[in-house]
mmCIF file of C-alpha atoms in Angstrom:
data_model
loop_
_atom_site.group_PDB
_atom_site.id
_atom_site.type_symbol
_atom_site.label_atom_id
_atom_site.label_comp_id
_atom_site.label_asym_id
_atom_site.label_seq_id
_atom_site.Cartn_x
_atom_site.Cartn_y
_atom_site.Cartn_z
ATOM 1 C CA UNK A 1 -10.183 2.856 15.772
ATOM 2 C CA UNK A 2 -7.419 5.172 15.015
ATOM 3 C CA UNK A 3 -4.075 6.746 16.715
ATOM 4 C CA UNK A 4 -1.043 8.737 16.152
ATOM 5 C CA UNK A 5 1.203 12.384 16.469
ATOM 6 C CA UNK A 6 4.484 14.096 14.392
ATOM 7 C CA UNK A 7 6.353 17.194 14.882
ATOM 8 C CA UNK A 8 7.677 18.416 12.013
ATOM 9 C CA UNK A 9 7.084 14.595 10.938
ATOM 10 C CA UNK A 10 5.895 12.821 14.042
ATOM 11 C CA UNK A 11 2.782 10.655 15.034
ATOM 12 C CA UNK A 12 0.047 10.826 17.761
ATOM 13 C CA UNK A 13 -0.863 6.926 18.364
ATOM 14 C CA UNK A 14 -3.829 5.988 19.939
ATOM 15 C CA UNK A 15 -3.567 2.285 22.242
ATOM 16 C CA UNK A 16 -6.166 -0.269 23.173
ATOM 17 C CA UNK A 17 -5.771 -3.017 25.749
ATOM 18 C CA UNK A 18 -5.230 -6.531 24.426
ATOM 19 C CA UNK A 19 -9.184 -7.266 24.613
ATOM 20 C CA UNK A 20 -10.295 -4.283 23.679
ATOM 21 C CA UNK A 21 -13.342 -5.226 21.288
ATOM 22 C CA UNK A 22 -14.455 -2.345 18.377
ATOM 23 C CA UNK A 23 -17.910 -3.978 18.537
ATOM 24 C CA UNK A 24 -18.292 -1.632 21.725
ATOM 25 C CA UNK A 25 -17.773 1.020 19.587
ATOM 26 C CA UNK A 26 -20.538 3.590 19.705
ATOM 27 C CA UNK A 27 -21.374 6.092 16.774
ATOM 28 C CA UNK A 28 -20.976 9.124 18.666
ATOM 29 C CA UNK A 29 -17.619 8.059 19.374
ATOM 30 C CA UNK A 30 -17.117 7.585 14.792
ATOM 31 C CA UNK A 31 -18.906 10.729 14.498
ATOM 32 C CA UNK A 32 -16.046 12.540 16.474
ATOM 33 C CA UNK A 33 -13.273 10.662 15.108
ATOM 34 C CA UNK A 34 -14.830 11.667 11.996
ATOM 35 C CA UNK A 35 -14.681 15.406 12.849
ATOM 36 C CA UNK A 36 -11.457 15.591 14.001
ATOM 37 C CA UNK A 37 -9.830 14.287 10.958
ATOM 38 C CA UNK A 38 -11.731 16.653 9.095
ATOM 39 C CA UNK A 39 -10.241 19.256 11.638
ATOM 40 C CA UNK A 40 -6.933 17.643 11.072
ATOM 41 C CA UNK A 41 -7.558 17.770 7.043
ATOM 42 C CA UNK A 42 -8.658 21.761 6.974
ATOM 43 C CA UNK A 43 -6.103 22.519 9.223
ATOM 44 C CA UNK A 44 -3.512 21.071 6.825
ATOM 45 C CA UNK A 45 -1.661 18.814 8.945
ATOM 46 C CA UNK A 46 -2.525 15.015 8.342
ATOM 47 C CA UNK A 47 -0.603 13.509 6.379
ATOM 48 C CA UNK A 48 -1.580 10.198 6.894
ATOM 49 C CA UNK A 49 -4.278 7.639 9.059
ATOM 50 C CA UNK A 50 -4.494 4.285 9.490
ATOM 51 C CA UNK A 51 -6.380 1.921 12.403
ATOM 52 C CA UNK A 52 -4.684 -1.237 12.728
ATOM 53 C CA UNK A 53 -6.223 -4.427 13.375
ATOM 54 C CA UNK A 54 -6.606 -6.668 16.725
ATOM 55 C CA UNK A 55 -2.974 -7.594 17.370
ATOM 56 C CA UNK A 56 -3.609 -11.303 17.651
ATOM 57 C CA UNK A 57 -4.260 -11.311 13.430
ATOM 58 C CA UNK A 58 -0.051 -10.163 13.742
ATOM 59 C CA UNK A 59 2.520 -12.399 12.276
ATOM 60 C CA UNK A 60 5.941 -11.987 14.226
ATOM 61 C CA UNK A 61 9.093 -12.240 11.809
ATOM 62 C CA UNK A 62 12.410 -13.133 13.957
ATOM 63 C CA UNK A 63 15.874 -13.331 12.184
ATOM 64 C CA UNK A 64 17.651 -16.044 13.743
ATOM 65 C CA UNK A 65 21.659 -16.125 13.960
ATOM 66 C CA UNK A 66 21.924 -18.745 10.785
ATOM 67 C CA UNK A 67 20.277 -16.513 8.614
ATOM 68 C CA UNK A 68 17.012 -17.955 8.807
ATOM 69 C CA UNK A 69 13.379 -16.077 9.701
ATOM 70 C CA UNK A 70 11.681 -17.526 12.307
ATOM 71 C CA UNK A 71 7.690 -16.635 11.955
ATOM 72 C CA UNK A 72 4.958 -16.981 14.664
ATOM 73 C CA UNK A 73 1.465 -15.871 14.443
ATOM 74 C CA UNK A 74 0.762 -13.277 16.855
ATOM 75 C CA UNK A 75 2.280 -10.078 18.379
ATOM 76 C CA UNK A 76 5.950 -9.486 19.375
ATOM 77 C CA UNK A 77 5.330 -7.642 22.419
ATOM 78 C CA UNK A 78 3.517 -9.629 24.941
ATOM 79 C CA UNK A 79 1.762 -6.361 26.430
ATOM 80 C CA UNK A 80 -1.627 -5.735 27.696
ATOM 81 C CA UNK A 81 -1.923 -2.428 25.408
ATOM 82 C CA UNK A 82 -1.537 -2.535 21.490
ATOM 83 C CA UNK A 83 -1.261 0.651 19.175
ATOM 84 C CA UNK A 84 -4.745 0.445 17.485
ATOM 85 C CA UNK A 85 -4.118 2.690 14.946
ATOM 86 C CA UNK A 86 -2.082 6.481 13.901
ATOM 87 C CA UNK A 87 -2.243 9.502 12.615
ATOM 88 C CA UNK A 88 0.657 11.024 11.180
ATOM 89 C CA UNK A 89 0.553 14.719 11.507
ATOM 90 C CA UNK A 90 3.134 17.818 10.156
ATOM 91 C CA UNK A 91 2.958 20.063 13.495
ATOM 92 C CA UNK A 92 4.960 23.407 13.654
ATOM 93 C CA UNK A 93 6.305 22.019 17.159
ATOM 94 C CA UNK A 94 5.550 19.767 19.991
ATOM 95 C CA UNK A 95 2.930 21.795 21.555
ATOM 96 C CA UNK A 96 0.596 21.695 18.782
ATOM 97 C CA UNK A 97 1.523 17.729 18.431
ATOM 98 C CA UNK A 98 0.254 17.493 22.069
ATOM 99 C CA UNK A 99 -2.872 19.582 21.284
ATOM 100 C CA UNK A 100 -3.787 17.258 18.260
ATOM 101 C CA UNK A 101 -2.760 14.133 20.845
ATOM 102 C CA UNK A 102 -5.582 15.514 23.242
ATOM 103 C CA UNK A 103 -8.224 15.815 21.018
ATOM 104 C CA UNK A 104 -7.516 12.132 19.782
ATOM 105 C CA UNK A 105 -7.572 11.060 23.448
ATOM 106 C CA UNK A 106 -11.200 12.342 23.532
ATOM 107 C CA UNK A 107 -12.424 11.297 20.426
ATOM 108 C CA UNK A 108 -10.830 8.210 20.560
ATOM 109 C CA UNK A 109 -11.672 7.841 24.311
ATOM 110 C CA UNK A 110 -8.313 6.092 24.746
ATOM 111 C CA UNK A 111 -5.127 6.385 25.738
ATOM 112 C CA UNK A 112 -2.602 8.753 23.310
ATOM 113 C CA UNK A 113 1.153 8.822 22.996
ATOM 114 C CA UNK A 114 2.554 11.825 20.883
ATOM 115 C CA UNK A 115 5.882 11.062 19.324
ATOM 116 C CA UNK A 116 8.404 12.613 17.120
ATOM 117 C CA UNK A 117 9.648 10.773 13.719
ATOM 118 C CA UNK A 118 13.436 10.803 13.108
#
C-alpha cells in the first residue's frame, strides 16, 4: 500500500513482488498502516506518503543518442520486486530511520528498505 525512510531527509520504501495483488489486502493490515502514520504524524516526522500503483500501468521514457525519447509502456527494471509506495520521513539519524523502517515492515507486512536522500 505504502513504503519509504529519510534521515535528516531520507525515505523508508516499502516493495511488493511483481504480482503482488492489493485485493489480498486485509483491513487489519489498513487499520495499522493507518496507525502508524498517525504515529509518524504526532511524532512530527512525515513529511510526505504516497503508494504507487502496479508497475505494469508504468510508462518507461528512454533518451536515445539522436535526441529523441523512446517510450514503452511498462517498467524499466525488469525485477520481480517493485517499490509499492514511500514515506518520506525527517529522522534525527539512521537509527530512528531504521526504527520507523521496522514498524512499516510490520504494518505493511512487506519487505522495507531505509534510505538516505542526498
Amino acid at each position: 500500500r505504502m513504503a519509504g525512510v529519510v534521515v535528516g531527509d531520507g525515505r523508508v520504501a516499502i516493495h511488493h513482488r511483481d504480482d503482488y495483488d492489493p485485493s489480498t489486502e486485509d483491513e487489519a493490515m489498513h487499520r495499522d498502516i493507518d496507525a502508524l502514520n498517525d504515529e509518524m504524524v504526532a511524532a512530527g516526522v512525515r513529511t510526505f506518503v504516497g503508494g504507487l500503483h502496479p508497475a505494469g500501468s508504468a510508462m518507461s521514457l528512454r533518451a536515445q543518442p539522436d535526441g529523441s525519447v523512446t517510450i514503452t509502456s511498462g517498467p524499466y527494471l525488469q525485477t520481480g520486486e517493485r517499490v509499492g509506495g514511500l514515506w518520506v520521513l525527517e529522522c534525527a539519524d539512521m537509527d530512528e530511520a531504521v526504527e520507523w523502517g521496522r514498524k512499516a515492515a510490520i504494518a505493511c507486512r512487506a519487505p522495507v528498505e531505509v534510505r538516505q536522500f542526498h
